Amino acid sequence: MALATHSTQAQAKAVFAHLIVGNVDSYQPSDWSSDIALAQAAGIDGFALNIAADAWTDTALQNAYTAAGPTGFKLFISFDYAANPSFVASDVINIINTYKSLPAQYLYDNGPLVSTFEGTANAGDWPGIKSATGAFVVPSWTSAGPGGIAQYLGDLDGMLAWDAWPIGNTPKNTTNDLAWQAALGSKPYMMAVSPWFYADCYGKNWVWVGDDLWHDRWQQVVELSPPFVEILTWNDYGESTYVGPIRSPSGIPTGASRYVQGNPHDNWRDQLPYYIAAYKNSNSSLPTFPEEKVTFWYRTTPNTAGSTGGTVLNSVMNAQTTLPVTEGPQNSVFFDVLVNSPADVSVQIGSGTATPRKATVAGVNHFSIPFNGQTGNVTFTVSRAGVTVAQATGPAITEDCPDGIVAWNAFVGSSSAAPSNSSSS
């Protein structure tokens, strides 16, 4: 059987956001167009469209590819074998061939890029799929580990490692990324970036520490300079990883509304034009900000303010040793000051004493300050030569936990208007 072969030619770096099609069953074409515009404004090049076998998948894909077609925004399909382990190779071939020639399809090395979420049990299908479609296959077979991926190297063209979060309370580093790159050799590595993780649905109930992760992980992306980056995620509300808008309650899993509704994450996109430019331009030719601002995120209740809700630190599902969740996320306010020249920063929690900080460089300046037992609204002020250039007030830190359970998801806000209406439908 003749196989599609690819030589990894030099191609522009690209950033994608993982979008779960199963969470957008209510999307109209206008919603697709709006999300695409929001992603493009943030510097994102395309969506990885995660699909299973939902009744609305075909309609959603048609609407997505139609909306993206005239915009220059790109798409590729990611087959979710964890959600649908019975994907039949002939169906996968048909789906790829249906969309591979459309203007919005992302091509790499002259083939339609295709990905998966897991699916090592079906690895033997991919030589035939590649032959029938010409696909450039970059699966996420993370469960194999860097040490086990060698047996699959003949079935893939690159790899996405679903490995964007720290284990325990040790900050995320690049050890695993380097191991994946070494295991892949000359094949391209797709590096995963995520701002947060908390899930209490579908039998999951754990936290991986976010805190400084959104800032730190992008610095690691710039350092390693992989050919692809995938943001995890655009709209996985149940796992609190979303950086896209909350458009419809129907996309929020049962049980997750209590920690998703009222916790927008849109302003995590504020930093992306700068981070993505730094990644693509090797930290040179960086943009200025049309609006200087402060973007902030924090949990609104301290770790010990109420019940943990049974949440633990680390994941039993991923064979990790669990720890008390109170040993993970910090009781701190995290914030980025986006300025075009040095500026003074002041942060005040409630009626407490304001904490000064100095944004010393043009670009993104990252900080955190501890709650230190203080409660109340959080006020941020950025000034230069005594003149206020940005100001914001975030929701109150409180000992009063909704439903008695500590808030493990983050509220994300900014001194600028949110990039979208998170409650739109």
JSON list of C-alpha atoms in Angstrom, two decimals, residues 174-334:
[
{"chain": "A", "resi": 174, "resn": "THR", "atom": "CA", "xyz": [9.97, 22.12, 30.17]},
{"chain": "A", "resi": 175, "resn": "THR", "atom": "CA", "xyz": [11.41, 18.75, 31.17]},
{"chain": "A", "resi": 176, "resn": "ASN", "atom": "CA", "xyz": [8.59, 16.79, 29.52]},
{"chain": "A", "resi": 177, "resn": "ASP", "atom": "CA", "xyz": [8.57, 19.04, 26.46]},
{"chain": "A", "resi": 178, "resn": "LEU", "atom": "CA", "xyz": [12.26, 18.39, 25.90]},
{"chain": "A", "resi": 179, "resn": "ALA", "atom": "CA", "xyz": [11.69, 14.66, 26.34]},
{"chain": "A", "resi": 180, "resn": "TRP", "atom": "CA", "xyz": [8.91, 14.72, 23.72]},
{"chain": "A", "resi": 181, "resn": "GLN", "atom": "CA", "xyz": [11.07, 16.69, 21.31]},
{"chain": "A", "resi": 182, "resn": "ALA", "atom": "CA", "xyz": [13.93, 14.23, 21.75]},
{"chain": "A", "resi": 183, "resn": "ALA", "atom": "CA", "xyz": [11.60, 11.26, 21.24]},
{"chain": "A", "resi": 184, "resn": "LEU", "atom": "CA", "xyz": [10.15, 12.76, 18.05]},
{"chain": "A", "resi": 185, "resn": "GLY", "atom": "CA", "xyz": [13.51, 13.56, 16.50]},
{"chain": "A", "resi": 186, "resn": "SER", "atom": "CA", "xyz": [12.91, 15.62, 13.36]},
{"chain": "A", "resi": 187, "resn": "LYS", "atom": "CA", "xyz": [9.13, 15.31, 13.55]},
{"chain": "A", "resi": 188, "resn": "PRO", "atom": "CA", "xyz": [7.36, 18.51, 14.67]},
{"chain": "A", "resi": 189, "resn": "TYR", "atom": "CA", "xyz": [6.23, 18.96, 18.25]},
{"chain": "A", "resi": 190, "resn": "MET", "atom": "CA", "xyz": [2.98, 20.75, 19.09]},
{"chain": "A", "resi": 191, "resn": "MET", "atom": "CA", "xyz": [3.39, 22.36, 22.52]},
{"chain": "A", "resi": 192, "resn": "ALA", "atom": "CA", "xyz": [0.37, 22.74, 24.80]},
{"chain": "A", "resi": 193, "resn": "VAL", "atom": "CA", "xyz": [-0.39, 25.90, 26.77]},
{"chain": "A", "resi": 194, "resn": "SER", "atom": "CA", "xyz": [-3.20, 26.36, 29.28]},
{"chain": "A", "resi": 195, "resn": "PRO", "atom": "CA", "xyz": [-4.10, 28.96, 31.90]},
{"chain": "A", "resi": 196, "resn": "TRP", "atom": "CA", "xyz": [-5.94, 26.86, 34.51]},
{"chain": "A", "resi": 197, "resn": "PHE", "atom": "CA", "xyz": [-7.49, 23.51, 35.41]},
{"chain": "A", "resi": 198, "resn": "TYR", "atom": "CA", "xyz": [-10.33, 22.68, 37.77]},
{"chain": "A", "resi": 199, "resn": "ALA", "atom": "CA", "xyz": [-12.99, 20.09, 37.09]},
{"chain": "A", "resi": 200, "resn": "ASP", "atom": "CA", "xyz": [-15.88, 18.78, 39.18]},
{"chain": "A", "resi": 201, "resn": "CYS", "atom": "CA", "xyz": [-17.94, 16.91, 36.60]},
{"chain": "A", "resi": 202, "resn": "TYR", "atom": "CA", "xyz": [-17.96, 13.65, 34.63]},
{"chain": "A", "resi": 203, "resn": "GLY", "atom": "CA", "xyz": [-16.38, 11.86, 37.56]},
{"chain": "A", "resi": 204, "resn": "LYS", "atom": "CA", "xyz": [-13.45, 14.31, 37.69]},
{"chain": "A", "resi": 205, "resn": "ASN", "atom": "CA", "xyz": [-12.79, 16.37, 40.79]},
{"chain": "A", "resi": 206, "resn": "TRP", "atom": "CA", "xyz": [-9.28, 17.76, 40.87]},
{"chain": "A", "resi": 207, "resn": "VAL", "atom": "CA", "xyz": [-7.14, 20.84, 40.45]},
{"chain": "A", "resi": 208, "resn": "TRP", "atom": "CA", "xyz": [-3.87, 21.36, 38.63]},
{"chain": "A", "resi": 209, "resn": "VAL", "atom": "CA", "xyz": [-2.31, 24.60, 39.76]},
{"chain": "A", "resi": 210, "resn": "GLY", "atom": "CA", "xyz": [-2.86, 27.60, 37.47]},
{"chain": "A", "resi": 211, "resn": "ASP", "atom": "CA", "xyz": [-1.72, 30.70, 39.36]},
{"chain": "A", "resi": 212, "resn": "ASP", "atom": "CA", "xyz": [1.30, 31.98, 37.32]},
{"chain": "A", "resi": 213, "resn": "LEU", "atom": "CA", "xyz": [0.93, 29.31, 34.64]},
{"chain": "A", "resi": 214, "resn": "TRP", "atom": "CA", "xyz": [-0.47, 31.45, 31.80]},
{"chain": "A", "resi": 215, "resn": "HIS", "atom": "CA", "xyz": [2.52, 33.78, 32.01]},
{"chain": "A", "resi": 216, "resn": "ASP", "atom": "CA", "xyz": [5.18, 31.18, 32.72]},
{"chain": "A", "resi": 217, "resn": "ARG", "atom": "CA", "xyz": [4.11, 28.73, 30.03]},
{"chain": "A", "resi": 218, "resn": "TRP", "atom": "CA", "xyz": [4.27, 31.35, 27.29]},
{"chain": "A", "resi": 219, "resn": "GLN", "atom": "CA", "xyz": [7.83, 32.18, 28.35]},
{"chain": "A", "resi": 220, "resn": "GLN", "atom": "CA", "xyz": [8.61, 28.48, 27.89]},
{"chain": "A", "resi": 221, "resn": "VAL", "atom": "CA", "xyz": [7.01, 28.54, 24.43]},
{"chain": "A", "resi": 222, "resn": "VAL", "atom": "CA", "xyz": [9.27, 31.43, 23.44]},
{"chain": "A", "resi": 223, "resn": "GLU", "atom": "CA", "xyz": [12.28, 29.56, 24.83]},
{"chain": "A", "resi": 224, "resn": "LEU", "atom": "CA", "xyz": [11.60, 26.24, 23.04]},
{"chain": "A", "resi": 225, "resn": "SER", "atom": "CA", "xyz": [10.15, 27.78, 19.86]},
{"chain": "A", "resi": 226, "resn": "PRO", "atom": "CA", "xyz": [8.18, 24.73, 18.66]},
{"chain": "A", "resi": 227, "resn": "PRO", "atom": "CA", "xyz": [6.60, 24.76, 15.17]},
{"chain": "A", "resi": 228, "resn": "PHE", "atom": "CA", "xyz": [3.07, 24.57, 16.64]},
{"chain": "A", "resi": 229, "resn": "VAL", "atom": "CA", "xyz": [1.34, 25.70, 19.83]},
{"chain": "A", "resi": 230, "resn": "GLU", "atom": "CA", "xyz": [-2.12, 24.58, 20.93]},
{"chain": "A", "resi": 231, "resn": "ILE", "atom": "CA", "xyz": [-4.03, 26.49, 23.59]},
{"chain": "A", "resi": 232, "resn": "LEU", "atom": "CA", "xyz": [-5.98, 24.17, 25.87]},
{"chain": "A", "resi": 233, "resn": "THR", "atom": "CA", "xyz": [-8.70, 25.30, 25.51]},
{"chain": "A", "resi": 234, "resn": "TRP", "atom": "CA", "xyz": [-11.12, 27.66, 23.81]},
{"chain": "A", "resi": 235, "resn": "ASN", "atom": "CA", "xyz": [-14.26, 26.26, 25.42]},
{"chain": "A", "resi": 236, "resn": "ASP", "atom": "CA", "xyz": [-13.79, 23.37, 27.83]},
{"chain": "A", "resi": 237, "resn": "TYR", "atom": "CA", "xyz": [-15.94, 24.88, 30.55]},
{"chain": "A", "resi": 238, "resn": "GLY", "atom": "CA", "xyz": [-16.12, 21.76, 32.69]},
{"chain": "A", "resi": 239, "resn": "GLU", "atom": "CA", "xyz": [-12.34, 21.77, 33.15]},
{"chain": "A", "resi": 240, "resn": "SER", "atom": "CA", "xyz": [-12.12, 25.59, 33.59]},
{"chain": "A", "resi": 241, "resn": "THR", "atom": "CA", "xyz": [-9.51, 25.86, 30.83]},
{"chain": "A", "resi": 242, "resn": "TYR", "atom": "CA", "xyz": [-11.58, 28.11, 28.54]},
{"chain": "A", "resi": 243, "resn": "VAL", "atom": "CA", "xyz": [-10.22, 31.38, 27.12]},
{"chain": "A", "resi": 244, "resn": "GLY", "atom": "CA", "xyz": [-13.20, 31.90, 24.81]},
{"chain": "A", "resi": 245, "resn": "PRO", "atom": "CA", "xyz": [-16.60, 33.38, 25.67]},
{"chain": "A", "resi": 246, "resn": "ILE", "atom": "CA", "xyz": [-19.32, 31.62, 27.64]},
{"chain": "A", "resi": 247, "resn": "ARG", "atom": "CA", "xyz": [-22.09, 31.80, 25.07]},
{"chain": "A", "resi": 248, "resn": "SER", "atom": "CA", "xyz": [-24.66, 29.22, 26.06]},
{"chain": "A", "resi": 249, "resn": "PRO", "atom": "CA", "xyz": [-25.47, 27.27, 29.24]},
{"chain": "A", "resi": 250, "resn": "SER", "atom": "CA", "xyz": [-26.02, 24.20, 27.04]},
{"chain": "A", "resi": 251, "resn": "GLY", "atom": "CA", "xyz": [-22.26, 23.96, 26.52]},
{"chain": "A", "resi": 252, "resn": "ILE", "atom": "CA", "xyz": [-21.57, 23.76, 30.25]},
{"chain": "A", "resi": 253, "resn": "PRO", "atom": "CA", "xyz": [-21.55, 20.20, 31.63]},
{"chain": "A", "resi": 254, "resn": "THR", "atom": "CA", "xyz": [-24.01, 19.20, 34.30]},
{"chain": "A", "resi": 255, "resn": "GLY", "atom": "CA", "xyz": [-22.70, 20.28, 37.68]},
{"chain": "A", "resi": 256, "resn": "ALA", "atom": "CA", "xyz": [-20.18, 22.77, 36.31]},
{"chain": "A", "resi": 257, "resn": "SER", "atom": "CA", "xyz": [-22.43, 25.84, 36.10]},
{"chain": "A", "resi": 258, "resn": "ARG", "atom": "CA", "xyz": [-21.80, 26.72, 39.74]},
{"chain": "A", "resi": 259, "resn": "TYR", "atom": "CA", "xyz": [-18.11, 27.37, 39.02]},
{"chain": "A", "resi": 260, "resn": "VAL", "atom": "CA", "xyz": [-18.32, 28.54, 35.39]},
{"chain": "A", "resi": 261, "resn": "GLN", "atom": "CA", "xyz": [-21.14, 31.06, 35.35]},
{"chain": "A", "resi": 262, "resn": "GLY", "atom": "CA", "xyz": [-19.90, 34.38, 36.68]},
{"chain": "A", "resi": 263, "resn": "ASN", "atom": "CA", "xyz": [-16.25, 33.49, 36.05]},
{"chain": "A", "resi": 264, "resn": "PRO", "atom": "CA", "xyz": [-15.36, 34.85, 32.60]},
{"chain": "A", "resi": 265, "resn": "HIS", "atom": "CA", "xyz": [-11.90, 34.10, 31.21]},
{"chain": "A", "resi": 266, "resn": "ASP", "atom": "CA", "xyz": [-12.03, 36.34, 28.12]},
{"chain": "A", "resi": 267, "resn": "ASN", "atom": "CA", "xyz": [-9.34, 38.71, 29.34]},
{"chain": "A", "resi": 268, "resn": "TRP", "atom": "CA", "xyz": [-6.75, 35.95, 29.31]},
{"chain": "A", "resi": 269, "resn": "ARG", "atom": "CA", "xyz": [-6.70, 36.75, 25.59]},
{"chain": "A", "resi": 270, "resn": "ASP", "atom": "CA", "xyz": [-5.41, 40.27, 26.34]},
{"chain": "A", "resi": 271, "resn": "GLN", "atom": "CA", "xyz": [-1.80, 39.12, 26.51]},
{"chain": "A", "resi": 272, "resn": "LEU", "atom": "CA", "xyz": [-1.94, 36.82, 23.49]},
{"chain": "A", "resi": 273, "resn": "PRO", "atom": "CA", "xyz": [-1.04, 39.28, 20.72]},
{"chain": "A", "resi": 274, "resn": "TYR", "atom": "CA", "xyz": [2.17, 40.05, 22.62]},
{"chain": "A", "resi": 275, "resn": "TYR", "atom": "CA", "xyz": [2.97, 36.47, 23.62]},
{"chain": "A", "resi": 276, "resn": "ILE", "atom": "CA", "xyz": [2.27, 35.11, 20.15]},
{"chain": "A", "resi": 277, "resn": "ALA", "atom": "CA", "xyz": [4.38, 37.81, 18.51]},
{"chain": "A", "resi": 278, "resn": "ALA", "atom": "CA", "xyz": [7.23, 37.00, 20.90]},
{"chain": "A", "resi": 279, "resn": "TYR", "atom": "CA", "xyz": [6.94, 33.32, 19.98]},
{"chain": "A", "resi": 280, "resn": "LYS", "atom": "CA", "xyz": [6.77, 33.86, 16.23]},
{"chain": "A", "resi": 281, "resn": "ASN", "atom": "CA", "xyz": [9.46, 36.54, 16.11]},
{"chain": "A", "resi": 282, "resn": "SER", "atom": "CA", "xyz": [11.87, 34.91, 18.59]},
{"chain": "A", "resi": 283, "resn": "ASN", "atom": "CA", "xyz": [11.26, 37.67, 21.13]},
{"chain": "A", "resi": 284, "resn": "SER", "atom": "CA", "xyz": [12.01, 40.50, 18.70]},
{"chain": "A", "resi": 285, "resn": "SER", "atom": "CA", "xyz": [9.81, 42.96, 16.76]},
{"chain": "A", "resi": 286, "resn": "LEU", "atom": "CA", "xyz": [7.31, 43.01, 19.60]},
{"chain": "A", "resi": 287, "resn": "PRO", "atom": "CA", "xyz": [4.10, 45.02, 19.27]},
{"chain": "A", "resi": 288, "resn": "THR", "atom": "CA", "xyz": [3.04, 48.01, 21.30]},
{"chain": "A", "resi": 289, "resn": "PHE", "atom": "CA", "xyz": [-0.31, 48.08, 23.07]},
{"chain": "A", "resi": 290, "resn": "PRO", "atom": "CA", "xyz": [-3.00, 50.29, 21.57]},
{"chain": "A", "resi": 291, "resn": "GLU", "atom": "CA", "xyz": [-4.40, 50.47, 25.10]},
{"chain": "A", "resi": 292, "resn": "GLU", "atom": "CA", "xyz": [-2.26, 50.09, 28.19]},
{"chain": "A", "resi": 293, "resn": "LYS", "atom": "CA", "xyz": [-4.05, 47.94, 30.74]},
{"chain": "A", "resi": 294, "resn": "VAL", "atom": "CA", "xyz": [-3.95, 45.64, 33.70]},
{"chain": "A", "resi": 295, "resn": "THR", "atom": "CA", "xyz": [-5.35, 42.11, 33.40]},
{"chain": "A", "resi": 296, "resn": "PHE", "atom": "CA", "xyz": [-5.96, 40.15, 36.60]},
{"chain": "A", "resi": 297, "resn": "TRP", "atom": "CA", "xyz": [-7.14, 36.77, 37.81]},
{"chain": "A", "resi": 298, "resn": "TYR", "atom": "CA", "xyz": [-7.76, 35.18, 41.18]},
{"chain": "A", "resi": 299, "resn": "ARG", "atom": "CA", "xyz": [-10.05, 32.88, 43.10]},
{"chain": "A", "resi": 300, "resn": "THR", "atom": "CA", "xyz": [-12.57, 34.82, 45.16]},
{"chain": "A", "resi": 301, "resn": "THR", "atom": "CA", "xyz": [-12.38, 32.62, 48.28]},
{"chain": "A", "resi": 302, "resn": "PRO", "atom": "CA", "xyz": [-9.30, 31.49, 50.25]},
{"chain": "A", "resi": 303, "resn": "ASN", "atom": "CA", "xyz": [-8.42, 27.80, 50.32]},
{"chain": "A", "resi": 304, "resn": "THR", "atom": "CA", "xyz": [-9.75, 27.24, 53.83]},
{"chain": "A", "resi": 305, "resn": "ALA", "atom": "CA", "xyz": [-12.87, 29.41, 53.66]},
{"chain": "A", "resi": 306, "resn": "GLY", "atom": "CA", "xyz": [-15.23, 26.46, 53.18]},
{"chain": "A", "resi": 307, "resn": "SER", "atom": "CA", "xyz": [-15.50, 22.86, 52.11]},
{"chain": "A", "resi": 308, "resn": "THR", "atom": "CA", "xyz": [-13.07, 21.57, 49.50]},
{"chain": "A", "resi": 309, "resn": "GLY", "atom": "CA", "xyz": [-16.03, 19.86, 47.81]},
{"chain": "A", "resi": 310, "resn": "GLY", "atom": "CA", "xyz": [-13.99, 16.68, 47.69]},
{"chain": "A", "resi": 311, "resn": "THR", "atom": "CA", "xyz": [-11.51, 18.29, 45.29]},
{"chain": "A", "resi": 312, "resn": "VAL", "atom": "CA", "xyz": [-7.91, 17.11, 45.40]},
{"chain": "A", "resi": 313, "resn": "LEU", "atom": "CA", "xyz": [-4.63, 18.26, 43.93]},
{"chain": "A", "resi": 314, "resn": "ASN", "atom": "CA", "xyz": [-3.54, 15.99, 41.03]},
{"chain": "A", "resi": 315, "resn": "SER", "atom": "CA", "xyz": [-5.47, 13.36, 39.11]},
{"chain": "A", "resi": 316, "resn": "VAL", "atom": "CA", "xyz": [-6.08, 9.73, 40.02]},
{"chain": "A", "resi": 317, "resn": "MET", "atom": "CA", "xyz": [-7.25, 9.22, 36.41]},
{"chain": "A", "resi": 318, "resn": "ASN", "atom": "CA", "xyz": [-3.74, 10.12, 35.29]},
{"chain": "A", "resi": 319, "resn": "ALA", "atom": "CA", "xyz": [-2.08, 7.84, 37.86]},
{"chain": "A", "resi": 320, "resn": "GLN", "atom": "CA", "xyz": [-0.83, 10.80, 39.90]},
{"chain": "A", "resi": 321, "resn": "THR", "atom": "CA", "xyz": [-0.45, 10.81, 43.67]},
{"chain": "A", "resi": 322, "resn": "THR", "atom": "CA", "xyz": [-3.12, 13.09, 45.06]},
{"chain": "A", "resi": 323, "resn": "LEU", "atom": "CA", "xyz": [-2.47, 15.74, 47.70]},
{"chain": "A", "resi": 324, "resn": "PRO", "atom": "CA", "xyz": [-4.79, 17.94, 49.76]},
{"chain": "A", "resi": 325, "resn": "VAL", "atom": "CA", "xyz": [-6.02, 20.68, 47.46]},
{"chain": "A", "resi": 326, "resn": "THR", "atom": "CA", "xyz": [-5.12, 23.27, 50.08]},
{"chain": "A", "resi": 327, "resn": "GLU", "atom": "CA", "xyz": [-1.47, 22.53, 49.29]},
{"chain": "A", "resi": 328, "resn": "GLY", "atom": "CA", "xyz": [-1.92, 23.69, 45.69]},
{"chain": "A", "resi": 329, "resn": "PRO", "atom": "CA", "xyz": [-3.42, 26.99, 44.51]},
{"chain": "A", "resi": 330, "resn": "GLN", "atom": "CA", "xyz": [-2.06, 30.06, 46.28]},
{"chain": "A", "resi": 331, "resn": "ASN", "atom": "CA", "xyz": [-4.29, 32.53, 48.09]},
{"chain": "A", "resi": 332, "resn": "SER", "atom": "CA", "xyz": [-3.03, 35.32, 45.85]},
{"chain": "A", "resi": 333, "resn": "VAL", "atom": "CA", "xyz": [-4.06, 37.86, 43.26]},
{"chain": "A", "resi": 334, "resn": "PHE", "atom": "CA", "xyz": [-2.24, 37.45, 39.92]}
]
